[in-house]
Amino acid sequence: MDVTTACRDMNQLSSQAQKACALFLEECKKQGLNVLITETYRSQERQNWLYEQGRSRAGKVVTWTKNSRHTSRRAWDICKNVRGQEYSDSSFFKKCAEVAALLGITWGGDWNSNPDTPHFEIDQSWKVTTTNAVTDNDLFNAVSTIIKDGVQLTFNAWKRLDLIKLNNVPALVCKLAGVEIDGSVSDAQYKQAIDKLVLLGAISQRLIWDEKRYTVNNVRSLLIKFSKLG
């Protein structure tokens, strides 16, 4: 396929991503969200070509990296399937993101650095679970355990993926690490907390946390790992 042409074929995704994408589309449809897939698999040549747009080639910058999960067949892009509203309806993408969160799918719009609103992806550990779209039992139990162990968390703020607010995460990591804060979290306090959580083994992908590129799924993993440290 020519580098200028986007592949929209779900069958070109990995078997995991095909399942994830199909579930995502099914749940979006149930909620009345009219989703159109705009790209699935992307060759490295196309990724490089897109990266050069707005840099060595004229045009608006459309990607910030040469490394993408599109090239490993684990990502897809969408738009609203309504002419004239393809990318302008922010509430549409947020509702799609809520569906994705419940399915364990990462939304690019959650990234603090270079957010990518139309982008959805999975990591290699993603799998279909029997957990329903309302209650994530592992997360629910993890938060319950952490609170029982004495960490002062608001249960309803962390018990489900769709309730997690990323702007509250710096305070969360400080509470988990036992770093006292008074109001807003300073950079030094945040770093101290991350240092402690890395040493405890609750955080393994440090760079994501240092750069605050974590998603709700990263927060979920942190809470579950932390609950098992006891």
mmCIF file of C-alpha atoms in Angstrom:
data_model
loop_
_atom_site.group_PDB
_atom_site.id
_atom_site.type_symbol
_atom_site.label_atom_id
_atom_site.label_comp_id
_atom_site.label_asym_id
_atom_site.label_seq_id
_atom_site.Cartn_x
_atom_site.Cartn_y
_atom_site.Cartn_z
ATOM 1 C CA MET A 1 0.000 0.000 0.000
ATOM 2 C CA ASP A 2 1.224 3.498 -0.857
ATOM 3 C CA VAL A 3 2.537 5.506 2.115
ATOM 4 C CA THR A 4 0.008 8.251 1.389
ATOM 5 C CA THR A 5 -2.949 5.891 1.900
ATOM 6 C CA ALA A 6 -4.359 4.937 5.307
ATOM 7 C CA CYS A 7 -5.304 1.309 5.956
ATOM 8 C CA ARG A 8 -8.748 1.027 7.567
ATOM 9 C CA ASP A 9 -8.969 -2.760 7.592
ATOM 10 C CA MET A 10 -9.485 -4.182 11.105
ATOM 11 C CA ASN A 11 -8.231 -7.543 9.842
ATOM 12 C CA GLN A 12 -4.779 -5.993 9.528
ATOM 13 C CA LEU A 13 -4.615 -5.559 13.303
ATOM 14 C CA SER A 14 -3.173 -8.220 15.610
ATOM 15 C CA SER A 15 -5.648 -10.852 16.794
ATOM 16 C CA GLN A 16 -5.755 -9.174 20.215
ATOM 17 C CA ALA A 17 -6.379 -5.748 18.730
ATOM 18 C CA GLN A 18 -9.070 -7.102 16.415
ATOM 19 C CA LYS A 19 -10.960 -8.388 19.461
ATOM 20 C CA ALA A 20 -10.416 -5.162 21.377
ATOM 21 C CA CYS A 21 -11.468 -2.984 18.469
ATOM 22 C CA ALA A 22 -14.556 -5.104 17.781
ATOM 23 C CA LEU A 23 -15.636 -4.886 21.431
ATOM 24 C CA PHE A 24 -14.979 -1.156 21.404
ATOM 25 C CA LEU A 25 -17.125 -0.627 18.299
ATOM 26 C CA GLU A 26 -19.874 -2.843 19.701
ATOM 27 C CA GLU A 27 -20.047 -0.938 22.994
ATOM 28 C CA CYS A 28 -19.884 2.438 21.242
ATOM 29 C CA LYS A 29 -22.791 1.399 19.026
ATOM 30 C CA LYS A 30 -24.818 0.395 22.099
ATOM 31 C CA GLN A 31 -24.290 3.883 23.467
ATOM 32 C CA GLY A 32 -25.317 5.569 20.228
ATOM 33 C CA LEU A 33 -21.806 6.641 19.278
ATOM 34 C CA ASN A 34 -21.390 6.681 15.503
ATOM 35 C CA VAL A 35 -17.747 5.660 15.125
ATOM 36 C CA LEU A 36 -15.767 5.455 11.892
ATOM 37 C CA ILE A 37 -12.366 3.743 11.811
ATOM 38 C CA THR A 38 -9.940 5.991 9.932
ATOM 39 C CA GLU A 39 -6.738 3.953 10.277
ATOM 40 C CA THR A 40 -5.556 0.632 11.690
ATOM 41 C CA TYR A 41 -2.204 -0.908 10.709
ATOM 42 C CA ARG A 42 0.454 1.522 9.567
ATOM 43 C CA SER A 43 3.725 0.469 7.971
ATOM 44 C CA GLN A 44 6.933 1.946 9.354
ATOM 45 C CA GLU A 45 7.439 3.642 5.991
ATOM 46 C CA ARG A 46 4.079 5.392 6.321
ATOM 47 C CA GLN A 47 4.816 6.310 9.940
ATOM 48 C CA ASN A 48 8.100 7.895 8.868
ATOM 49 C CA TRP A 49 6.340 9.691 6.012
ATOM 50 C CA LEU A 50 3.699 11.093 8.372
ATOM 51 C CA TYR A 51 6.384 12.172 10.836
ATOM 52 C CA GLU A 52 8.094 14.274 8.188
ATOM 53 C CA GLN A 53 4.884 16.248 7.559
ATOM 54 C CA GLY A 54 5.297 19.647 9.159
ATOM 55 C CA ARG A 55 9.016 19.020 9.537
ATOM 56 C CA SER A 56 10.944 18.272 6.347
ATOM 57 C CA ARG A 57 7.736 18.348 4.295
ATOM 58 C CA ALA A 58 5.085 21.055 4.166
ATOM 59 C CA GLY A 59 1.872 20.633 6.111
ATOM 60 C CA LYS A 60 0.509 20.442 9.646
ATOM 61 C CA VAL A 61 2.301 18.149 12.102
ATOM 62 C CA VAL A 62 0.154 15.017 12.453
ATOM 63 C CA THR A 63 2.358 12.776 14.611
ATOM 64 C CA TRP A 64 4.971 13.384 17.286
ATOM 65 C CA THR A 65 6.797 10.062 17.026
ATOM 66 C CA LYS A 66 8.298 7.559 14.617
ATOM 67 C CA ASN A 67 7.409 4.797 17.077
ATOM 68 C CA SER A 68 3.714 3.942 17.133
ATOM 69 C CA ARG A 69 1.568 0.976 18.076
ATOM 70 C CA HIS A 70 -0.002 1.352 14.655
ATOM 71 C CA THR A 71 3.147 -0.253 13.246
ATOM 72 C CA SER A 72 2.856 -3.194 15.657
ATOM 73 C CA ARG A 73 -0.809 -3.607 14.679
ATOM 74 C CA ARG A 74 -2.147 -2.693 18.127
ATOM 75 C CA ALA A 75 -3.733 0.714 17.490
ATOM 76 C CA TRP A 76 -6.548 2.314 15.548
ATOM 77 C CA ASP A 77 -7.776 5.847 14.916
ATOM 78 C CA ILE A 78 -11.382 6.991 14.745
ATOM 79 C CA CYS A 79 -13.578 9.950 13.956
ATOM 80 C CA LYS A 80 -17.248 10.761 14.402
ATOM 81 C CA ASN A 81 -19.089 9.391 11.390
ATOM 82 C CA VAL A 82 -21.023 12.598 10.774
ATOM 83 C CA ARG A 83 -20.013 14.871 7.926
ATOM 84 C CA GLY A 84 -18.689 18.176 9.231
ATOM 85 C CA GLN A 85 -18.321 16.883 12.799
ATOM 86 C CA GLU A 86 -15.564 14.340 12.280
ATOM 87 C CA TYR A 87 -13.150 15.835 14.837
ATOM 88 C CA SER A 88 -14.947 18.849 16.287
ATOM 89 C CA ASP A 89 -17.174 17.124 18.869
ATOM 90 C CA SER A 90 -15.011 16.759 21.983
ATOM 91 C CA SER A 91 -17.842 15.147 23.964
ATOM 92 C CA PHE A 92 -18.025 12.351 21.371
ATOM 93 C CA PHE A 93 -14.372 11.431 21.891
ATOM 94 C CA LYS A 94 -14.707 11.629 25.677
ATOM 95 C CA LYS A 95 -17.657 9.231 25.579
ATOM 96 C CA CYS A 96 -15.670 6.875 23.351
ATOM 97 C CA ALA A 97 -12.811 7.152 25.843
ATOM 98 C CA GLU A 98 -15.130 6.082 28.664
ATOM 99 C CA VAL A 99 -16.031 2.966 26.676
ATOM 100 C CA ALA A 100 -12.346 2.284 26.012
ATOM 101 C CA ALA A 101 -11.426 2.652 29.681
ATOM 102 C CA LEU A 102 -13.996 0.067 30.706
ATOM 103 C CA LEU A 103 -12.505 -2.368 28.182
ATOM 104 C CA GLY A 104 -8.895 -1.797 29.226
ATOM 105 C CA ILE A 105 -8.098 0.107 26.026
ATOM 106 C CA THR A 106 -5.786 3.123 26.176
ATOM 107 C CA TRP A 107 -7.036 6.444 24.804
ATOM 108 C CA GLY A 108 -4.455 8.790 23.320
ATOM 109 C CA GLY A 109 -6.412 11.759 24.631
ATOM 110 C CA ASP A 110 -5.387 10.794 28.181
ATOM 111 C CA TRP A 111 -1.714 11.421 27.462
ATOM 112 C CA ASN A 112 -0.420 14.495 29.263
ATOM 113 C CA SER A 113 2.304 14.901 26.666
ATOM 114 C CA ASN A 114 1.163 15.094 23.031
ATOM 115 C CA PRO A 115 -2.459 13.948 23.521
ATOM 116 C CA ASP A 116 -3.910 12.184 20.465
ATOM 117 C CA THR A 117 -7.704 12.339 20.719
ATOM 118 C CA PRO A 118 -8.656 10.039 17.780
ATOM 119 C CA HIS A 119 -6.155 7.343 18.850
ATOM 120 C CA PHE A 120 -6.864 4.104 20.732
ATOM 121 C CA GLU A 121 -4.445 1.272 21.457
ATOM 122 C CA ILE A 122 -3.757 -1.818 23.544
ATOM 123 C CA ASP A 123 -0.569 -3.231 24.995
ATOM 124 C CA GLN A 124 0.615 -6.816 24.632
ATOM 125 C CA SER A 125 -0.946 -7.862 27.944
ATOM 126 C CA TRP A 126 -4.505 -6.932 26.912
ATOM 127 C CA LYS A 127 -6.987 -9.779 26.944
ATOM 128 C CA VAL A 128 -10.732 -10.280 26.868
ATOM 129 C CA THR A 129 -12.058 -10.606 30.404
ATOM 130 C CA THR A 130 -15.386 -11.602 31.847
ATOM 131 C CA THR A 131 -15.441 -8.427 33.916
ATOM 132 C CA ASN A 132 -18.529 -6.482 32.961
ATOM 133 C CA ALA A 133 -18.459 -2.939 31.661
ATOM 134 C CA VAL A 134 -19.493 -1.468 34.996
ATOM 135 C CA THR A 135 -17.419 -3.179 37.687
ATOM 136 C CA ASP A 136 -13.733 -4.047 37.446
ATOM 137 C CA ASN A 137 -13.433 -6.538 40.293
ATOM 138 C CA ASP A 138 -9.626 -6.442 40.468
ATOM 139 C CA LEU A 139 -9.554 -2.650 40.731
ATOM 140 C CA PHE A 140 -12.532 -2.571 43.114
ATOM 141 C CA ASN A 141 -10.861 -5.060 45.453
ATOM 142 C CA ALA A 142 -7.474 -3.349 45.202
ATOM 143 C CA VAL A 143 -8.841 0.023 46.278
ATOM 144 C CA SER A 144 -10.791 -1.629 49.105
ATOM 145 C CA THR A 145 -7.616 -3.338 50.337
ATOM 146 C CA ILE A 146 -5.532 -0.166 50.170
ATOM 147 C CA ILE A 147 -8.096 1.750 52.216
ATOM 148 C CA LYS A 148 -8.355 -1.071 54.770
ATOM 149 C CA ASP A 149 -4.562 -0.926 55.100
ATOM 150 C CA GLY A 150 -4.852 2.689 56.225
ATOM 151 C CA VAL A 151 -4.225 4.784 53.111
ATOM 152 C CA GLN A 152 -6.665 7.695 53.051
ATOM 153 C CA LEU A 153 -8.259 7.382 49.608
ATOM 154 C CA THR A 154 -11.749 8.309 48.454
ATOM 155 C CA PHE A 155 -13.123 4.929 47.426
ATOM 156 C CA ASN A 156 -15.582 6.229 44.819
ATOM 157 C CA ALA A 157 -12.830 8.187 43.047
ATOM 158 C CA TRP A 158 -10.719 5.121 42.236
ATOM 159 C CA LYS A 159 -12.966 2.034 42.235
ATOM 160 C CA ARG A 160 -13.714 2.159 38.478
ATOM 161 C CA LEU A 161 -11.683 3.226 35.456
ATOM 162 C CA ASP A 162 -14.317 5.663 34.251
ATOM 163 C CA LEU A 163 -14.201 7.484 37.602
ATOM 164 C CA ILE A 164 -10.439 8.027 37.643
ATOM 165 C CA LYS A 165 -9.393 11.633 37.019
ATOM 166 C CA LEU A 166 -5.797 11.945 35.873
ATOM 167 C CA ASN A 167 -5.355 15.373 37.454
ATOM 168 C CA ASN A 168 -5.758 13.653 40.857
ATOM 169 C CA VAL A 169 -2.975 11.140 40.211
ATOM 170 C CA PRO A 170 -0.043 13.183 41.647
ATOM 171 C CA ALA A 171 -1.879 13.364 44.983
ATOM 172 C CA LEU A 172 -2.661 9.649 44.742
ATOM 173 C CA VAL A 173 0.967 8.600 44.287
ATOM 174 C CA CYS A 174 1.981 10.793 47.226
ATOM 175 C CA LYS A 175 -0.638 9.139 49.443
ATOM 176 C CA LEU A 176 0.446 5.665 48.375
ATOM 177 C CA ALA A 177 4.103 6.518 49.000
ATOM 178 C CA GLY A 178 3.413 8.215 52.324
ATOM 179 C CA VAL A 179 4.675 11.595 51.132
ATOM 180 C CA GLU A 180 2.889 14.347 53.042
ATOM 181 C CA ILE A 181 1.414 17.153 50.953
ATOM 182 C CA ASP A 182 -0.324 20.376 51.846
ATOM 183 C CA GLY A 183 -2.566 21.414 48.982
ATOM 184 C CA SER A 184 -0.998 21.039 45.545
ATOM 185 C CA VAL A 185 1.792 18.551 44.863
ATOM 186 C CA SER A 186 5.210 20.037 44.150
ATOM 187 C CA ASP A 187 7.580 18.548 41.589
ATOM 188 C CA ALA A 188 9.922 17.508 44.406
ATOM 189 C CA GLN A 189 7.128 15.763 46.314
ATOM 190 C CA TYR A 190 5.970 13.974 43.180
ATOM 191 C CA LYS A 191 9.507 12.765 42.387
ATOM 192 C CA GLN A 192 9.978 11.590 45.967
ATOM 193 C CA ALA A 193 6.752 9.599 45.750
ATOM 194 C CA ILE A 194 7.688 8.010 42.429
ATOM 195 C CA ASP A 195 11.122 7.088 43.827
ATOM 196 C CA LYS A 196 9.462 5.255 46.715
ATOM 197 C CA LEU A 197 6.920 3.448 44.552
ATOM 198 C CA VAL A 198 9.650 2.283 42.169
ATOM 199 C CA LEU A 199 11.660 0.907 45.107
ATOM 200 C CA LEU A 200 8.554 -0.856 46.407
ATOM 201 C CA GLY A 201 7.982 -2.458 43.013
ATOM 202 C CA ALA A 202 4.594 -0.820 42.491
ATOM 203 C CA ILE A 203 5.888 1.079 39.455
ATOM 204 C CA SER A 204 7.959 -0.609 36.756
ATOM 205 C CA GLN A 205 7.686 1.772 33.779
ATOM 206 C CA ARG A 206 9.216 4.783 35.468
ATOM 207 C CA LEU A 207 9.551 7.018 32.411
ATOM 208 C CA ILE A 208 5.777 7.111 31.900
ATOM 209 C CA TRP A 209 5.359 8.412 35.443
ATOM 210 C CA ASP A 210 8.304 10.808 35.338
ATOM 211 C CA GLU A 211 6.874 12.426 32.216
ATOM 212 C CA LYS A 212 3.277 12.145 33.502
ATOM 213 C CA ARG A 213 2.199 10.232 30.403
ATOM 214 C CA TYR A 214 0.263 7.719 32.465
ATOM 215 C CA THR A 215 -3.220 6.626 31.463
ATOM 216 C CA VAL A 216 -6.090 5.321 33.576
ATOM 217 C CA ASN A 217 -4.855 1.806 32.818
ATOM 218 C CA ASN A 218 -1.429 2.643 34.234
ATOM 219 C CA VAL A 219 -3.149 3.960 37.365
ATOM 220 C CA ARG A 220 -5.187 0.744 37.570
ATOM 221 C CA SER A 221 -2.004 -1.353 37.396
ATOM 222 C CA LEU A 222 -0.380 0.788 40.087
ATOM 223 C CA LEU A 223 -3.317 0.389 42.479
ATOM 224 C CA ILE A 224 -3.516 -3.371 41.951
ATOM 225 C CA LYS A 225 0.245 -3.867 42.398
ATOM 226 C CA PHE A 226 0.312 -1.644 45.477
ATOM 227 C CA SER A 227 -2.575 -3.545 47.077
ATOM 228 C CA LYS A 228 -0.550 -6.765 46.863
ATOM 229 C CA LEU A 229 2.595 -5.398 48.517
ATOM 230 C CA GLY A 230 1.257 -5.847 52.071
#
